[in-house]
CSV table of C-alpha atoms in Angstrom, one decimal:
chain,number,residue,atom,x,y,z
A,129,MET,CA,-0.1,-0.1,0.0
A,130,SER,CA,1.4,3.8,-1.1
A,131,SER,CA,-0.7,6.8,-0.5
A,132,GLU,CA,-0.7,10.1,-2.5
A,133,GLY,CA,-2.0,12.9,-1.6
A,134,ASN,CA,-6.1,11.6,-0.2
A,135,ASN,CA,-5.3,8.8,-2.2
A,136,VAL,CA,-4.2,5.5,-1.3
A,137,PHE,CA,-3.1,2.9,-4.0
A,138,VAL,CA,-4.1,-0.5,-2.3
A,139,ASP,CA,-2.6,-3.9,-4.2
A,140,ILE,CA,-5.9,-5.6,-5.1
A,141,ASN,CA,-5.7,-8.8,-6.8
A,142,ASP,CA,-2.2,-8.0,-7.8
A,143,ASN,CA,-3.0,-4.8,-9.7
A,144,PRO,CA,-2.6,-1.3,-7.6
A,145,LEU,CA,-6.0,0.2,-7.1
A,146,ASN,CA,-6.3,4.0,-6.6
A,147,VAL,CA,-8.7,4.2,-3.7
A,148,GLU,CA,-10.2,7.3,-1.9
A,149,ILE,CA,-11.9,7.2,1.9
A,150,LEU,CA,-14.4,9.9,2.3
A,151,GLY,CA,-16.1,10.3,5.9
A,152,ASP,CA,-15.8,7.9,8.9
A,153,GLY,CA,-19.1,6.2,9.6
A,154,GLU,CA,-20.3,3.3,10.7
A,155,GLN,CA,-21.8,2.1,7.5
A,156,THR,CA,-19.2,1.4,4.3
A,157,ILE,CA,-20.8,2.8,1.0
A,158,ILE,CA,-18.4,1.2,-1.7
A,159,ALA,CA,-19.4,2.9,-5.1
A,160,HIS,CA,-18.3,2.4,-8.3
A,161,HIS,CA,-17.8,4.6,-11.4
A,162,GLY,CA,-19.5,3.6,-15.2
A,163,ALA,CA,-17.6,4.0,-18.4
A,164,PRO,CA,-14.9,1.3,-18.1
A,165,GLY,CA,-11.3,3.6,-19.8
A,166,LEU,CA,-13.1,6.4,-19.5
A,167,GLY,CA,-14.4,6.4,-16.0
A,168,SER,CA,-12.7,7.6,-12.8
A,169,LEU,CA,-13.5,7.9,-8.9
A,170,ALA,CA,-14.2,11.7,-9.6
A,171,GLU,CA,-18.2,11.0,-10.6
A,172,PRO,CA,-19.2,9.0,-7.5
A,173,ARG,CA,-17.0,11.0,-5.2
A,174,GLY,CA,-18.8,13.6,-6.3
A,175,SER,CA,-22.5,12.4,-5.6
A,176,PHE,CA,-21.7,9.8,-3.1
A,177,GLY,CA,-18.7,11.4,-1.5
A,178,ARG,CA,-21.5,14.5,-0.1
A,179,LEU,CA,-22.9,10.9,1.8
A,180,ALA,CA,-19.2,11.4,3.7
A,181,ASP,CA,-21.2,12.7,6.8
A,182,ALA,CA,-22.9,9.7,7.8
A,183,TYR,CA,-20.9,7.0,6.1
A,184,ARG,CA,-17.3,5.6,5.1
A,185,VAL,CA,-17.8,5.9,1.4
A,186,VAL,CA,-15.2,4.4,-0.7
A,187,VAL,CA,-14.2,5.1,-4.2
A,188,PHE,CA,-11.9,4.1,-6.8
A,189,ASP,CA,-10.8,4.1,-10.4
A,190,ALA,CA,-11.4,0.3,-11.7
A,191,ARG,CA,-9.5,-1.7,-12.6
A,192,GLY,CA,-8.2,-0.3,-16.5
A,193,SER,CA,-9.8,3.2,-15.5
A,194,GLY,CA,-7.9,6.1,-14.0
A,195,ARG,CA,-4.9,5.8,-12.3
A,196,SER,CA,-5.0,2.6,-11.5
A,197,GLY,CA,-3.2,-0.3,-12.6
A,198,GLN,CA,-4.0,-1.3,-16.3
A,199,ALA,CA,-3.5,-5.0,-16.0
A,200,GLY,CA,-6.0,-7.2,-17.4
A,201,PRO,CA,-8.7,-8.8,-17.6
A,202,PHE,CA,-11.0,-6.5,-17.7
A,203,THR,CA,-14.2,-8.8,-17.5
A,204,HIS,CA,-17.1,-8.3,-15.0
A,205,GLU,CA,-15.8,-11.7,-12.8
A,206,GLN,CA,-12.8,-9.4,-12.2
A,207,TRP,CA,-14.2,-6.2,-11.5
A,208,VAL,CA,-16.7,-8.3,-9.4
A,209,ALA,CA,-13.6,-9.8,-7.6
A,210,ASP,CA,-11.9,-6.3,-7.2
A,211,VAL,CA,-14.8,-5.4,-5.4
A,212,GLU,CA,-15.0,-8.2,-2.4
A,213,SER,CA,-10.9,-8.1,-2.1
A,214,LEU,CA,-11.2,-4.1,-1.8
A,215,ARG,CA,-14.3,-4.9,0.9
A,216,ARG,CA,-12.0,-7.3,2.7
A,217,TRP,CA,-8.8,-4.9,2.9
A,218,LEU,CA,-11.6,-2.8,4.1
A,219,GLY,CA,-12.3,-4.7,7.1
A,220,ALA,CA,-16.2,-4.2,6.7
A,221,GLU,CA,-18.2,-7.6,7.4
A,222,GLN,CA,-21.1,-5.7,5.2
A,223,VAL,CA,-21.3,-3.1,2.8
A,224,ILE,CA,-23.8,-0.8,0.8
A,225,VAL,CA,-22.8,-1.0,-3.0
A,226,ALA,CA,-23.6,1.5,-5.2
A,227,GLY,CA,-23.2,1.9,-8.8
A,228,GLY,CA,-23.9,4.3,-11.7
A,229,SER,CA,-24.0,3.1,-15.6
A,230,TYR,CA,-21.2,0.3,-16.0
A,231,GLY,CA,-20.9,0.5,-12.7
A,232,GLY,CA,-24.4,-0.5,-12.0
A,233,PHE,CA,-23.7,-3.8,-14.0
A,234,ILE,CA,-20.7,-4.1,-11.5
A,235,ALA,CA,-22.3,-3.5,-8.6
A,236,MET,CA,-25.6,-5.5,-9.5
A,237,GLU,CA,-23.2,-8.6,-10.1
A,238,TYR,CA,-21.9,-8.2,-7.0
A,239,ALA,CA,-24.7,-8.0,-4.9
A,240,ALA,CA,-26.3,-10.6,-6.5
A,241,ARG,CA,-22.8,-13.1,-6.1
A,242,HIS,CA,-22.0,-12.1,-2.5
A,243,PRO,CA,-25.6,-11.7,-1.3
A,244,GLY,CA,-24.3,-11.7,2.3
A,245,ARG,CA,-21.6,-9.0,2.2
A,246,VAL,CA,-24.2,-6.4,1.0
A,247,SER,CA,-26.6,-4.5,3.4
A,248,ALA,CA,-27.8,-2.3,0.2
A,249,VAL,CA,-28.1,-1.4,-2.9
A,250,VAL,CA,-28.3,2.2,-4.7
A,251,LEU,CA,-28.4,1.8,-8.7
A,252,ARG,CA,-28.2,4.5,-10.9
A,253,ASP,CA,-29.3,4.8,-14.6
A,254,THR,CA,-28.4,1.4,-15.5
A,255,SER,CA,-29.3,-1.8,-17.5
A,256,ALA,CA,-29.3,-5.3,-16.1
A,257,ASP,CA,-28.6,-6.6,-19.9
A,258,ASN,CA,-27.6,-5.2,-23.4
A,259,ALA,CA,-31.0,-4.3,-24.7
A,260,ASN,CA,-30.0,-0.5,-23.7
A,261,GLN,CA,-27.8,-0.9,-26.8
A,262,GLU,CA,-29.9,-0.9,-29.7
A,263,LEU,CA,-32.3,1.5,-27.1
A,264,ALA,CA,-29.3,3.8,-27.3
A,265,THR,CA,-28.1,3.9,-30.9
A,266,ARG,CA,-32.0,4.3,-31.7
A,267,ASN,CA,-32.3,7.7,-29.3
A,268,ALA,CA,-28.6,8.8,-30.4
A,269,ALA,CA,-30.4,8.7,-34.3
A,270,ALA,CA,-32.9,10.5,-33.3
A,271,SER,CA,-32.0,13.3,-31.3
A,272,SER,CA,-32.8,16.5,-32.6
A,273,ARG,CA,-29.8,18.4,-30.2
A,274,VAL,CA,-26.8,17.4,-32.1
A,275,SER,CA,-25.9,15.7,-35.7
A,276,ILE,CA,-24.0,12.5,-34.3
A,277,ASP,CA,-21.4,10.9,-36.7
A,278,PRO,CA,-22.6,7.1,-37.2
A,279,ALA,CA,-18.9,5.9,-37.9
A,280,LYS,CA,-18.3,7.4,-34.1
A,281,LEU,CA,-21.1,6.6,-32.3
A,282,ASP,CA,-20.8,3.1,-33.9
A,283,ARG,CA,-16.9,2.7,-32.7
A,284,ILE,CA,-17.7,3.9,-29.3
A,285,MET,CA,-20.3,1.5,-28.5
A,286,SER,CA,-19.1,-1.3,-30.4
A,287,GLY,CA,-15.5,-1.0,-28.9
A,288,THR,CA,-13.7,-0.4,-31.7
A,289,VAL,CA,-11.9,3.1,-31.0
A,290,ARG,CA,-8.6,3.3,-32.7
A,291,ASP,CA,-6.7,4.7,-29.9
A,292,ASP,CA,-6.9,6.9,-27.2
A,293,ASP,CA,-8.0,9.9,-29.3
A,294,ASP,CA,-10.1,8.2,-30.8
A,295,LEU,CA,-11.8,7.5,-28.1
A,296,ARG,CA,-11.4,11.0,-26.8
A,297,ASP,CA,-13.2,12.1,-30.6
A,298,CYS,CA,-16.0,9.9,-30.0
A,299,TRP,CA,-16.7,10.7,-26.6
A,300,ARG,CA,-16.9,14.4,-27.2
A,301,GLU,CA,-19.6,13.6,-30.3
A,302,ILE,CA,-22.1,11.3,-27.4
A,303,LEU,CA,-21.4,13.8,-24.5
A,304,PRO,CA,-24.2,16.5,-25.6
A,305,LEU,CA,-26.4,13.7,-25.4
A,306,TYR,CA,-26.3,12.7,-21.5
A,307,ASP,CA,-27.6,16.0,-20.2
A,308,HIS,CA,-31.1,17.1,-19.6
A,309,ASP,CA,-29.6,20.8,-20.3
A,310,TYR,CA,-27.0,20.8,-23.5
A,311,ASP,CA,-24.5,23.8,-22.3
A,312,PRO,CA,-21.2,22.9,-24.8
A,313,ALA,CA,-18.7,24.6,-22.7
A,314,LYS,CA,-19.4,21.7,-20.4
A,315,VAL,CA,-19.0,19.1,-22.5
A,316,GLU,CA,-15.5,20.2,-23.5
A,317,GLN,CA,-14.9,20.4,-19.6
A,318,ARG,CA,-15.7,16.6,-19.6
A,319,VAL,CA,-13.6,16.2,-22.4
A,320,ALA,CA,-10.6,17.5,-20.8
A,321,ALA,CA,-11.3,16.1,-17.2
A,322,THR,CA,-12.0,12.6,-18.9
A,323,PRO,CA,-8.9,9.7,-18.6
A,324,TYR,CA,-8.4,8.0,-21.2
A,325,HIS,CA,-7.8,4.1,-21.5
A,326,TYR,CA,-9.0,2.5,-24.9
A,327,LYS,CA,-7.9,-0.7,-24.8
A,328,THR,CA,-10.2,-1.4,-21.1
A,329,HIS,CA,-12.9,0.7,-22.7
A,330,ASN,CA,-12.7,-1.8,-26.0
A,331,TYR,CA,-12.6,-4.8,-24.2
A,332,ALA,CA,-15.8,-4.2,-21.8
A,333,PHE,CA,-17.8,-3.3,-25.2
A,334,ALA,CA,-16.2,-5.2,-27.7
A,335,VAL,CA,-16.4,-8.6,-25.3
A,336,ASN,CA,-18.4,-8.1,-22.3
A,337,GLN,CA,-21.4,-6.0,-23.7
A,338,PRO,CA,-22.6,-8.5,-26.3
A,339,SER,CA,-23.5,-11.3,-24.2
A,340,TYR,CA,-24.3,-9.3,-21.0
A,341,ASP,CA,-27.4,-10.4,-19.3
A,342,ILE,CA,-28.1,-10.8,-15.9
A,343,LYS,CA,-31.6,-10.5,-15.1
A,344,HIS,CA,-31.5,-13.9,-13.8
A,345,LEU,CA,-29.3,-12.9,-11.2
A,346,LEU,CA,-31.4,-10.3,-10.0
A,347,PRO,CA,-33.9,-12.1,-8.0
A,348,GLY,CA,-31.1,-13.5,-6.0
A,349,ILE,CA,-30.4,-9.9,-4.2
A,350,THR,CA,-31.6,-9.8,-1.0
A,351,ALA,CA,-30.2,-6.6,0.4
A,352,PRO,CA,-33.2,-3.8,0.0
A,353,ALA,CA,-32.6,-2.1,-3.3
A,354,LEU,CA,-33.1,1.6,-4.7
A,355,ILE,CA,-32.6,2.5,-8.7
A,356,THR,CA,-32.8,5.9,-9.4
A,357,VAL,CA,-32.9,7.1,-13.2
A,358,GLY,CA,-33.1,10.5,-15.1
A,359,ARG,CA,-36.7,10.6,-17.3
A,360,HIS,CA,-34.5,11.5,-19.8
A,361,ASP,CA,-31.6,9.4,-19.7
A,362,TRP,CA,-30.7,8.5,-23.5
A,363,ILE,CA,-28.3,5.4,-23.1
A,364,THR,CA,-29.9,3.7,-20.4
A,365,PRO,CA,-33.7,4.7,-20.6
A,366,VAL,CA,-35.8,4.1,-17.6
A,367,GLU,CA,-37.2,1.1,-19.2
A,368,CYS,CA,-34.3,-0.2,-18.3
A,369,SER,CA,-34.3,0.6,-14.6
A,370,GLU,CA,-38.1,-0.9,-14.5
A,371,THR,CA,-36.5,-4.0,-15.7
A,372,ILE,CA,-34.4,-3.8,-12.8
A,373,ALA,CA,-36.9,-3.1,-10.1
A,374,ALA,CA,-39.2,-5.8,-11.2
A,375,LEU,CA,-36.6,-8.7,-10.8
A,376,ILE,CA,-34.9,-7.5,-7.9
A,377,PRO,CA,-37.5,-8.1,-4.7
A,378,GLY,CA,-38.7,-5.4,-3.4
A,379,ALA,CA,-36.7,-2.7,-5.2
A,380,GLU,CA,-37.8,0.6,-5.1
A,381,LEU,CA,-37.8,2.8,-8.4
A,382,ARG,CA,-37.5,6.8,-8.4
A,383,VAL,CA,-37.1,8.6,-11.8
A,384,PHE,CA,-35.7,12.3,-11.6
A,385,ASP,CA,-38.1,14.2,-14.6
A,386,ARG,CA,-35.6,17.0,-15.2
A,387,SER,CA,-32.7,14.6,-15.2
A,388,GLY,CA,-30.8,12.9,-18.2
A,389,HIS,CA,-27.9,10.0,-17.4
A,390,SER,CA,-26.2,12.3,-14.2
A,391,PRO,CA,-29.6,12.6,-11.3
A,392,GLN,CA,-27.0,12.9,-9.3
A,393,VAL,CA,-26.0,16.2,-10.8
A,394,GLU,CA,-28.9,17.4,-12.5
A,395,GLU,CA,-31.5,17.4,-9.8
A,396,ALA,CA,-28.5,16.7,-7.0
A,397,GLU,CA,-30.7,17.6,-3.8
A,398,LEU,CA,-33.3,15.6,-4.5
A,399,TRP,CA,-31.6,12.9,-5.9
A,400,GLU,CA,-29.3,12.9,-2.3
A,401,ALA,CA,-32.2,13.6,-0.7
A,402,THR,CA,-33.6,10.4,-2.4
A,403,VAL,CA,-30.8,8.5,-1.2
A,404,ARG,CA,-30.5,9.5,2.1
A,405,ASP,CA,-33.7,8.5,3.1
A,406,PHE,CA,-33.4,4.9,1.4
A,407,LEU,CA,-30.3,4.3,3.3
A,408,ARG,CA,-32.2,6.0,6.8
A,409,ARG,CA,-35.1,3.5,6.2
A,410,VAL,CA,-32.5,0.7,5.5
A,411,ARG,CA,-31.2,1.2,8.9
A,412,GLU,CA,-34.1,1.7,11.1
A,413,ARG,CA,-35.2,-1.9,9.6
A,414,SER,CA,-31.8,-3.7,10.1
């Protein structure tokens, strides 16, 4: 283990993970970011980090993303194993597992495969199978906001980008679709702030996505679950969250009417209050 600033680098399954621990609450939240090869701990830090007044919030760059080590494989099995090893390193008997977008894939799979280690699940704008791919492609083509280059859309969705520069160009192409209110300046800020690892991205979308379907696992999630989604999410539309809510026993679904893919940003106060209320009720029942 080595530390650098507020971050700690922890050897997890023979690969260093960039981990940040916020708060020192009795209960631990492990929050997984989305967009393998594009995402980083900055996303869950900005959302779940706000709960650090009451919880120990653990965010990290997943294997192959951000500042973490780039050793493969970049499979769901490996990413789930990394979460479990991180839980053990933290010394937490149970955790609240959370994830947005692709991070939700890993959070759900972890909760299904390690039910005894999960006290609650919080999901945001995610999907239980690859049906969202076709829906997203259709939504992108139909957008009146911007004209999307079909070749760039295909490369980023199919995991066939050529290098980090190409991934950046393809990412810039689709970013205008994400938010309820389009701000070109914010798009450029996100393009500049994103860490690019095209090999991780390509593996996730060319190898993992085509066979991704964990609907059969969801009835095995025994922990209380909250599913949140933006009404205008183009890439994991509301129907994807409705499917999840129907399959996880007793799951709660909350739709945010003035949000796209990021209600934790676009309706931050309401989203935070919703998550806090859910976790308070879970704690009271335990």
